[in-house]
Tab-separated table of C-alpha atoms in Angstrom:
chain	number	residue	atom	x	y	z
A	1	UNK	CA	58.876	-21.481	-14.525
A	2	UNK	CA	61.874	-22.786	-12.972
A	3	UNK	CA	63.463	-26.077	-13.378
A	4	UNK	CA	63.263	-28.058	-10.527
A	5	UNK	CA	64.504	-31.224	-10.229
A	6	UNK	CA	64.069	-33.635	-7.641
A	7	UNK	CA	67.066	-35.760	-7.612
A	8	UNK	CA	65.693	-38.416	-5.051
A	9	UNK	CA	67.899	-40.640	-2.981
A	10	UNK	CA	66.782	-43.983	-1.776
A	11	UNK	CA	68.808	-45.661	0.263
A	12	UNK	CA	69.868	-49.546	-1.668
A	13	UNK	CA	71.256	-52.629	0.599
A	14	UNK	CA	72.898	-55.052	-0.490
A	15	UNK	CA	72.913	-58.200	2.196
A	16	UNK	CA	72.959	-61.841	2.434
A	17	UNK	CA	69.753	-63.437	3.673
A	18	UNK	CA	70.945	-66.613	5.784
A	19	UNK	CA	67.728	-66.416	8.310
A	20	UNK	CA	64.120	-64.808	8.418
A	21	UNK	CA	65.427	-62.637	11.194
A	22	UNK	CA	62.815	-59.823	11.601
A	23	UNK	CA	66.114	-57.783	10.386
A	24	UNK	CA	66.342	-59.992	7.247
A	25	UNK	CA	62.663	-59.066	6.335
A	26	UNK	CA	62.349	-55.768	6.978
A	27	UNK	CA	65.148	-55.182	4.337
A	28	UNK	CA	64.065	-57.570	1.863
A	29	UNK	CA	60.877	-55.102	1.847
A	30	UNK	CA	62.996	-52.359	1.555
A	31	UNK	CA	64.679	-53.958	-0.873
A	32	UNK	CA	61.482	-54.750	-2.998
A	33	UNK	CA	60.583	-51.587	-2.393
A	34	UNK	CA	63.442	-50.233	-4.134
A	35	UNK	CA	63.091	-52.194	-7.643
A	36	UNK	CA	59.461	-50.914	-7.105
A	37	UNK	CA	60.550	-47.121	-7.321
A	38	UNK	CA	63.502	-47.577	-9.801
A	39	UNK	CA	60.427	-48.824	-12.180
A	40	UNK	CA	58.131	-45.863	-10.977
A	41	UNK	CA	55.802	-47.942	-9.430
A	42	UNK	CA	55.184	-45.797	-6.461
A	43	UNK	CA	52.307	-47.055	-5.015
A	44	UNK	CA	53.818	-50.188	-4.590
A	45	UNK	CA	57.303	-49.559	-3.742
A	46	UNK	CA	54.937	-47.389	-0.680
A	47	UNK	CA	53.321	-50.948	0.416
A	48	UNK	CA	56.785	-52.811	0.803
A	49	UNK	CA	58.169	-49.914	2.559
A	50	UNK	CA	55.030	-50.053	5.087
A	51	UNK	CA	55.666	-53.418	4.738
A	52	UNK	CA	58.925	-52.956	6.724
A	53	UNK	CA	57.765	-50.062	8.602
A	54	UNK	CA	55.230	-52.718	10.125
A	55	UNK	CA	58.012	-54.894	11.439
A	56	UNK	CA	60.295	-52.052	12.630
A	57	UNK	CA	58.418	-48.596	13.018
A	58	UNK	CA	61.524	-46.598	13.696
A	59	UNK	CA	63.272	-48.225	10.715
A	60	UNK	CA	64.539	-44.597	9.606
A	61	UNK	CA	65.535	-45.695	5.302
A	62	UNK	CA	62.102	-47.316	4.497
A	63	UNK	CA	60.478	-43.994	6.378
A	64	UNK	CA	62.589	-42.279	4.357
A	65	UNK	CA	61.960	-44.302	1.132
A	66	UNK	CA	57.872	-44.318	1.707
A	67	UNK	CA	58.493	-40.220	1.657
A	68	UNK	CA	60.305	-40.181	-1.464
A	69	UNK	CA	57.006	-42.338	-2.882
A	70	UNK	CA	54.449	-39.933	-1.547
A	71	UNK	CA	56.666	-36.498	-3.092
A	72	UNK	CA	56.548	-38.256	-6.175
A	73	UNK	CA	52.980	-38.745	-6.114
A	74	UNK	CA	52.174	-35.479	-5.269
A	75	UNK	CA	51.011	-36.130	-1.636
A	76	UNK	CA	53.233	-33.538	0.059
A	77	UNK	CA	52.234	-33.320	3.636
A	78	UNK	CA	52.640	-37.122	3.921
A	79	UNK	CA	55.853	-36.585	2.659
A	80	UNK	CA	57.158	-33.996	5.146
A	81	UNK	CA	55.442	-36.163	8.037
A	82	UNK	CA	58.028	-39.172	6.632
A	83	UNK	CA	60.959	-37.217	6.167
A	84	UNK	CA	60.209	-35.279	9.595
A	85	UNK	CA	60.193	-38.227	11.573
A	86	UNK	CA	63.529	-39.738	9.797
A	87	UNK	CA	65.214	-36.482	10.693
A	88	UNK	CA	63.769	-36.955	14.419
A	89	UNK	CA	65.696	-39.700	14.502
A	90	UNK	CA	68.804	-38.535	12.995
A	91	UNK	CA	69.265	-35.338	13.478
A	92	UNK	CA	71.655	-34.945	10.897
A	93	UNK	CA	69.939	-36.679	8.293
A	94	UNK	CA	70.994	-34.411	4.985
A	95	UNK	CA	68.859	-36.059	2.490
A	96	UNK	CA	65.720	-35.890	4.860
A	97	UNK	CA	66.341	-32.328	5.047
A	98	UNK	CA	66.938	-31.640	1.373
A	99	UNK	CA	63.697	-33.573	0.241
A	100	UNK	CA	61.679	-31.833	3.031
A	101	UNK	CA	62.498	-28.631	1.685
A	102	UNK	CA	61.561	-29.706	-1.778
A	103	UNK	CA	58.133	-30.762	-0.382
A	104	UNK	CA	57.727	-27.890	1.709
A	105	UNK	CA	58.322	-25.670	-1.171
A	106	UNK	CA	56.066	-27.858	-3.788
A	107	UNK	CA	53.317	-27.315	-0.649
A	108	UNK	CA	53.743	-23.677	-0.795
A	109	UNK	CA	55.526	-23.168	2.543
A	110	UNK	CA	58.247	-21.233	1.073
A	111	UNK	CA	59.689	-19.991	4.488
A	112	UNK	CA	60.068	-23.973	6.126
A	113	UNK	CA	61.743	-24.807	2.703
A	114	UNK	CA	64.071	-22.155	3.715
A	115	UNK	CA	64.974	-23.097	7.161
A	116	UNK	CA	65.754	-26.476	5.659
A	117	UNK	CA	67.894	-25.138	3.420
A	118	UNK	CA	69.913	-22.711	5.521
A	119	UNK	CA	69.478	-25.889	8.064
A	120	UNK	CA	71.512	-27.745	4.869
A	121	UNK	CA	73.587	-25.456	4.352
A	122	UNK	CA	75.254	-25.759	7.928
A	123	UNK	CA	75.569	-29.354	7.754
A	124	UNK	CA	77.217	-29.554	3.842
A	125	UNK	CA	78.990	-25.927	3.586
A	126	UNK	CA	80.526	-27.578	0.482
A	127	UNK	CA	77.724	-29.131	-0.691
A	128	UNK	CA	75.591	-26.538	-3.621
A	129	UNK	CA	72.483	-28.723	-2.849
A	130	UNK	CA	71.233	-26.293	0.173
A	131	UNK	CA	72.203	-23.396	-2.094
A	132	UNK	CA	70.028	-24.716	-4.496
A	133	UNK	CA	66.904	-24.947	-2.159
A	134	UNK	CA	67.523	-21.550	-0.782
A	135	UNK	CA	67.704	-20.134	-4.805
A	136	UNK	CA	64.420	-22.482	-5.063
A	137	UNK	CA	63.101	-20.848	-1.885
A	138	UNK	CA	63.569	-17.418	-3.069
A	139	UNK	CA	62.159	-17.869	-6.248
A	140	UNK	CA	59.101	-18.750	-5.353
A	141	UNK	CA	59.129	-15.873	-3.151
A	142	UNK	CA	59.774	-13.874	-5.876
A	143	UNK	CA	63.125	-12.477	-3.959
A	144	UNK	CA	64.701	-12.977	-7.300
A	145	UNK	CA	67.892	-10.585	-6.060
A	146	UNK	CA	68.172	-13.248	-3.218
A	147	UNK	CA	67.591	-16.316	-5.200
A	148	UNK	CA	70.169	-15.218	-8.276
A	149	UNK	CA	72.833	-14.976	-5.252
A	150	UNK	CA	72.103	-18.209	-4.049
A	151	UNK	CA	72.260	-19.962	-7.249
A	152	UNK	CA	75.673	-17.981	-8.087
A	153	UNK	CA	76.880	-19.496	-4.703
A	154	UNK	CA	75.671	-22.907	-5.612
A	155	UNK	CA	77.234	-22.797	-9.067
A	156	UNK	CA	80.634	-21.494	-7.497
A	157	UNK	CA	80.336	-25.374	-5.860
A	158	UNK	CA	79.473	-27.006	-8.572
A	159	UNK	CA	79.839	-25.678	-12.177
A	160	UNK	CA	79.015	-28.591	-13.924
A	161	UNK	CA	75.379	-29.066	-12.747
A	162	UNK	CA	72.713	-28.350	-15.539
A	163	UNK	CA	69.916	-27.774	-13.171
A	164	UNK	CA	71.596	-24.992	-11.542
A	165	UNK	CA	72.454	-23.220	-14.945
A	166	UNK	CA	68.715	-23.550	-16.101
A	167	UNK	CA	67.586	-21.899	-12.929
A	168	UNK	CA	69.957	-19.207	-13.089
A	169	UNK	CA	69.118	-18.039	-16.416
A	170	UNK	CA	65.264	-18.620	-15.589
A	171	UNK	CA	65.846	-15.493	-12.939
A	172	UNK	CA	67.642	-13.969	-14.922
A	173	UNK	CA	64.509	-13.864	-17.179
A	174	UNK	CA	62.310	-12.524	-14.428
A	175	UNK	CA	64.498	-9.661	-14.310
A	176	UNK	CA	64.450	-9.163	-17.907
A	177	UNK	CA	68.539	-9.860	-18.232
A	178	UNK	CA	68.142	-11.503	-21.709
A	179	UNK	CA	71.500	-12.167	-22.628
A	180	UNK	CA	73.157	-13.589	-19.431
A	181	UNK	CA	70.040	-16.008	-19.136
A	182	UNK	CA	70.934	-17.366	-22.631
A	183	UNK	CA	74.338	-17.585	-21.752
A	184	UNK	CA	73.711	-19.845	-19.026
A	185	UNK	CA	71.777	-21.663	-22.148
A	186	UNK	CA	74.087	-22.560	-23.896
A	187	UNK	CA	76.455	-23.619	-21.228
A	188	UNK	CA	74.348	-25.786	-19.810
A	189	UNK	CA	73.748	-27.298	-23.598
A	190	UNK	CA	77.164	-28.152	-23.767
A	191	UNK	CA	76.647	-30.154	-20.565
A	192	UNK	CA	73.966	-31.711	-21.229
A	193	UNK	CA	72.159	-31.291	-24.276
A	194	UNK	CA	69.195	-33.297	-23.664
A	195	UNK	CA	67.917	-31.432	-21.311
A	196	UNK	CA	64.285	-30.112	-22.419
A	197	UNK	CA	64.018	-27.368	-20.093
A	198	UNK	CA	67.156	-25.547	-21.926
A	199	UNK	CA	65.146	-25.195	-25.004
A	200	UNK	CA	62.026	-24.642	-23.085
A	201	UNK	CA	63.254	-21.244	-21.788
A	202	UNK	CA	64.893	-20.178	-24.858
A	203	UNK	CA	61.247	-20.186	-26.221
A	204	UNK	CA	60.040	-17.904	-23.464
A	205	UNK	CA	62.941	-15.595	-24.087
A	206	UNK	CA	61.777	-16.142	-28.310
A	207	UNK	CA	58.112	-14.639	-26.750
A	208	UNK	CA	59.135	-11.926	-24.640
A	209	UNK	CA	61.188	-10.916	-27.933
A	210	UNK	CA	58.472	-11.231	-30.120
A	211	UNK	CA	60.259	-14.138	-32.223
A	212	UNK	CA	57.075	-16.367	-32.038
A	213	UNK	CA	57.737	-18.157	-34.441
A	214	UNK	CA	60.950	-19.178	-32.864
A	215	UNK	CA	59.015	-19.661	-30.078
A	216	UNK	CA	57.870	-22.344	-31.064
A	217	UNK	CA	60.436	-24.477	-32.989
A	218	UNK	CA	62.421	-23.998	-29.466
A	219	UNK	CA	59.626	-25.314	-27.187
A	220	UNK	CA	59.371	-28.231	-29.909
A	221	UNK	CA	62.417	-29.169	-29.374
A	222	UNK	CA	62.044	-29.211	-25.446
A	223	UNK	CA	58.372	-31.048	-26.630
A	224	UNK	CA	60.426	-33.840	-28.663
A	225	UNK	CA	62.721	-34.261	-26.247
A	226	UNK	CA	60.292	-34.363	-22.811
A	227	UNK	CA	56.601	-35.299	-24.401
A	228	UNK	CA	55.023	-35.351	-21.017
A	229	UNK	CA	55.905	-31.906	-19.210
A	230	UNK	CA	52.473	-29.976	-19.492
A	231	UNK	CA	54.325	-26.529	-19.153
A	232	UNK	CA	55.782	-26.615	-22.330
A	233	UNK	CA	51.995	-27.604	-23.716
A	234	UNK	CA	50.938	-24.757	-22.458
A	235	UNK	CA	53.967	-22.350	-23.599
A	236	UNK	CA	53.401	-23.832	-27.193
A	237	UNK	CA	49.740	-22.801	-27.315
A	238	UNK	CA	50.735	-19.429	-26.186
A	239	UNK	CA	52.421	-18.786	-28.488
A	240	UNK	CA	50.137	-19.863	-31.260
A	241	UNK	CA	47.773	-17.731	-30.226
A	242	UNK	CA	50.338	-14.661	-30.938
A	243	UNK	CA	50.647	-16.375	-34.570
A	244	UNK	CA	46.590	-16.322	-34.830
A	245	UNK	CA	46.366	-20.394	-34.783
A	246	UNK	CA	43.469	-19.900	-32.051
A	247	UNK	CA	42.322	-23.146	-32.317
A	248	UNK	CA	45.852	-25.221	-32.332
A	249	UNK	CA	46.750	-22.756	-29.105
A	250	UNK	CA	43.852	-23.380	-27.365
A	251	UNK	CA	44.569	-27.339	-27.988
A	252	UNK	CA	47.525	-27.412	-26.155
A	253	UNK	CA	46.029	-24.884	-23.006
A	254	UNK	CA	43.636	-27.259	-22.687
A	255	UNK	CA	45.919	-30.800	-22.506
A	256	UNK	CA	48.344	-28.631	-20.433
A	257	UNK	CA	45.357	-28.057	-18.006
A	258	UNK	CA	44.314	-31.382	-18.152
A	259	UNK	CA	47.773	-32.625	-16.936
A	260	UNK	CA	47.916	-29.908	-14.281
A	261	UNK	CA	44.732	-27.703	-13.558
A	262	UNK	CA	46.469	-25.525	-10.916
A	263	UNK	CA	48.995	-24.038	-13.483
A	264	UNK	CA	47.461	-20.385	-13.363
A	265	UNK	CA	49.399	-19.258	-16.874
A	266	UNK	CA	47.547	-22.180	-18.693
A	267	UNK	CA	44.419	-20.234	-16.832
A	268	UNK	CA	45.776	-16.857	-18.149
A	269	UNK	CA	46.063	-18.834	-21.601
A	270	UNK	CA	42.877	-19.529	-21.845
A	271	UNK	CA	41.676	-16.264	-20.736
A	272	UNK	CA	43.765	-14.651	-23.926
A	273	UNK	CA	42.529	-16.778	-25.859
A	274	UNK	CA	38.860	-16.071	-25.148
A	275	UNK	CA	39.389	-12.388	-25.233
A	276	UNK	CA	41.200	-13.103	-28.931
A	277	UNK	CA	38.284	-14.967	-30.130
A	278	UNK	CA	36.095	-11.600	-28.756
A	279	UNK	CA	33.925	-13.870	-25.239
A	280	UNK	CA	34.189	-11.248	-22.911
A	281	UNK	CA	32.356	-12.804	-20.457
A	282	UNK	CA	34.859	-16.020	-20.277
A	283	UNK	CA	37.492	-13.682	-20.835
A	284	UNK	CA	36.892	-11.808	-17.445
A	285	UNK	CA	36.478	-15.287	-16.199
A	286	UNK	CA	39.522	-16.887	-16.230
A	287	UNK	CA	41.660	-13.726	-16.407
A	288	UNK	CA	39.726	-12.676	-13.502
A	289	UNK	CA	40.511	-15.889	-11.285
A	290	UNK	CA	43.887	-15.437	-12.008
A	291	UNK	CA	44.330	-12.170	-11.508
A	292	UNK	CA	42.806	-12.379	-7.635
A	293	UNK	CA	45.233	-15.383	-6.964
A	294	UNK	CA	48.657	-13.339	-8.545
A	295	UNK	CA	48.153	-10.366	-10.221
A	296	UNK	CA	52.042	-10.584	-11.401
A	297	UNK	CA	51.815	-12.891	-13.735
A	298	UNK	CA	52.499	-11.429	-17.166
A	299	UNK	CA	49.914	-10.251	-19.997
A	300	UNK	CA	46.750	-11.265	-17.130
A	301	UNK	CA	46.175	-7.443	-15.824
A	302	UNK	CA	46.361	-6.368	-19.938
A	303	UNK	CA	43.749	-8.989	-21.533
A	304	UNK	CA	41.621	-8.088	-18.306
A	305	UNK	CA	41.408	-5.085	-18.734
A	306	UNK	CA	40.537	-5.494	-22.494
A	307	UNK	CA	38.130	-8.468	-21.923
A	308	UNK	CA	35.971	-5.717	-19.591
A	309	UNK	CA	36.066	-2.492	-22.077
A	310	UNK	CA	34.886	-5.212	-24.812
A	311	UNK	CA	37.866	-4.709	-26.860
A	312	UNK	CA	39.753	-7.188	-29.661
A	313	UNK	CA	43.154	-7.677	-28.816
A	314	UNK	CA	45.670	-7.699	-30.858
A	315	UNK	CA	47.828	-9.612	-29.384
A	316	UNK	CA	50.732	-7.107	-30.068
């Protein structure tokens, strides 16, 4: 899975308060509301922004704000609503556009995340961030021919942005070019080496080689480095069922799942790992369900098809 980071923007004032002026409030709210989301506190950064809202309904950076609050909590049409109705007031509102198409896309409506981007695009032609979205677009599309383009366009903007590396070489997986997606690897380690999803995808490209072992010790890394990201959970446990540590793998499938139960690999994970421990009948189960929703995803149609003949997997 693609990195995809949502570099949020919230708009900061910095003013002298002389009077309670309805003006002075409603940006001392916004103001509060700010602190509020620098320390992650979403739900209450969301009340101060309302708070403002309340005084000053068009008051287009705390609607803005508020949607920030609800994409990071996960409540995407409330987001869009917000950042729709600051763009309806300023029609050229870039950031509005660029966090709408990040919800759209995290709400599944791939082809509005799009027409934000190309939207984006127009109004910042020098700008990679609408390139970015489109790649994002794409990818979740699966139009990986159309999203490697865009993020070769975006990078030709900006060559020094990790994000856009990691992405690259993540379609570059999908299409099974090995080598140029750890290329992009390592270039974006020498940018920013911290960054977990690097290491992350050099385990997938471990797996898809066979080196589970490696495998592992990579995602471990991306594990020390970002403890709460429930994809590389799941990735780890994965892999630990190739090395025959059932019960270790199916630890981590299961806190992966906990953190996010719509993640259908940690569903296909769990599927493997019943068919490995010879359940057919929870084997079909899960590997079933996952195969109606996206029969693309790797390894489900196999283990399906061995869960229902009754046979032991290998896992070669």
């Amino acid at each position: 899975m693609a990195l995809k980071r949502i570099c949020f923007l919230f708009l900061v004032f910095s003013v002298f308060l002389s009077c309670d002026s309805p003006d002075d409030k409603k940006t001392r709210f916004l103001l509060k509301g700010n602190v509020k989301i620098q320390e992650r506190d979403y739900p209450r950064a969301r009340e101060y922004y309302e708070e403002a809202l309340q005084i000053d309904p068009d008051f287009q950076e705390a609607m803005y704000n508020r949607g920030i609050t609800f994409l990071m909590m996960d409540d995407y049409p409330k987001a869009i609503e917000d950042f729709s109705r600051a763009i309806s007031l300023q029609n050229d509102y870039r950031d509005a556009y660029y966090q709408r198409g990040l919800a759209y896309l995290d709400n599944g409506e791939y082809y509005k995340s799009l027409a934000d981007a190309r939207k984006l695009i127009e109004l910042e032609p020098e700008s990679s961030r609408g390139h970015f979205l489109q790649g994002l677009g794409h990818e979740a599309l699966k139009n990986y021919g159309e999203a490697l383009r865009a993020f070769d366009t975006a990078l030709a903007l900006d060559q020094e942005n990790v994000d856009l590396y990691v992405n690259r070489a993540t379609i570059n997986f999908y299409l099974k070019n090995l080598d140029e997606a750890w290329k992009d690897l390592e270039t974006a380690e020498k940018i920013n080496p911290g960054e977990a999803h690097i290491y992350n995808l050099r385990s997938m490209i471990a797996f898809e080689r066979e080196d589970y072992q490696d495998a592992v010790e990579w995602v471990e890394k991306a594990i020390s480095i970002n403890s709460g990201h429930p994809f590389f959970y799941n990735n780890r446990g994965l892999y630990r069922l190739f090395l025959g540590q059932l019960d270790e793998g199916l630890q981590d499938i299961n806190l992966s799942i906990k953190q996010d139960a719509r993640n259908l690999y940690a569903l296909r994970n769990k599927g493997i790992y019943y068919q490995l421990k010879g359940d057919k009948d929870l084997a079909v189960k899960y590997l079933q369900e996952v195969y109606d929703k996206d029969p693309e995803i790797p390894l489900t149609e196999k283990y399906l098809m061995l869960a229902e003949h009754d046979d032991t997997a290998s896992g070669d």
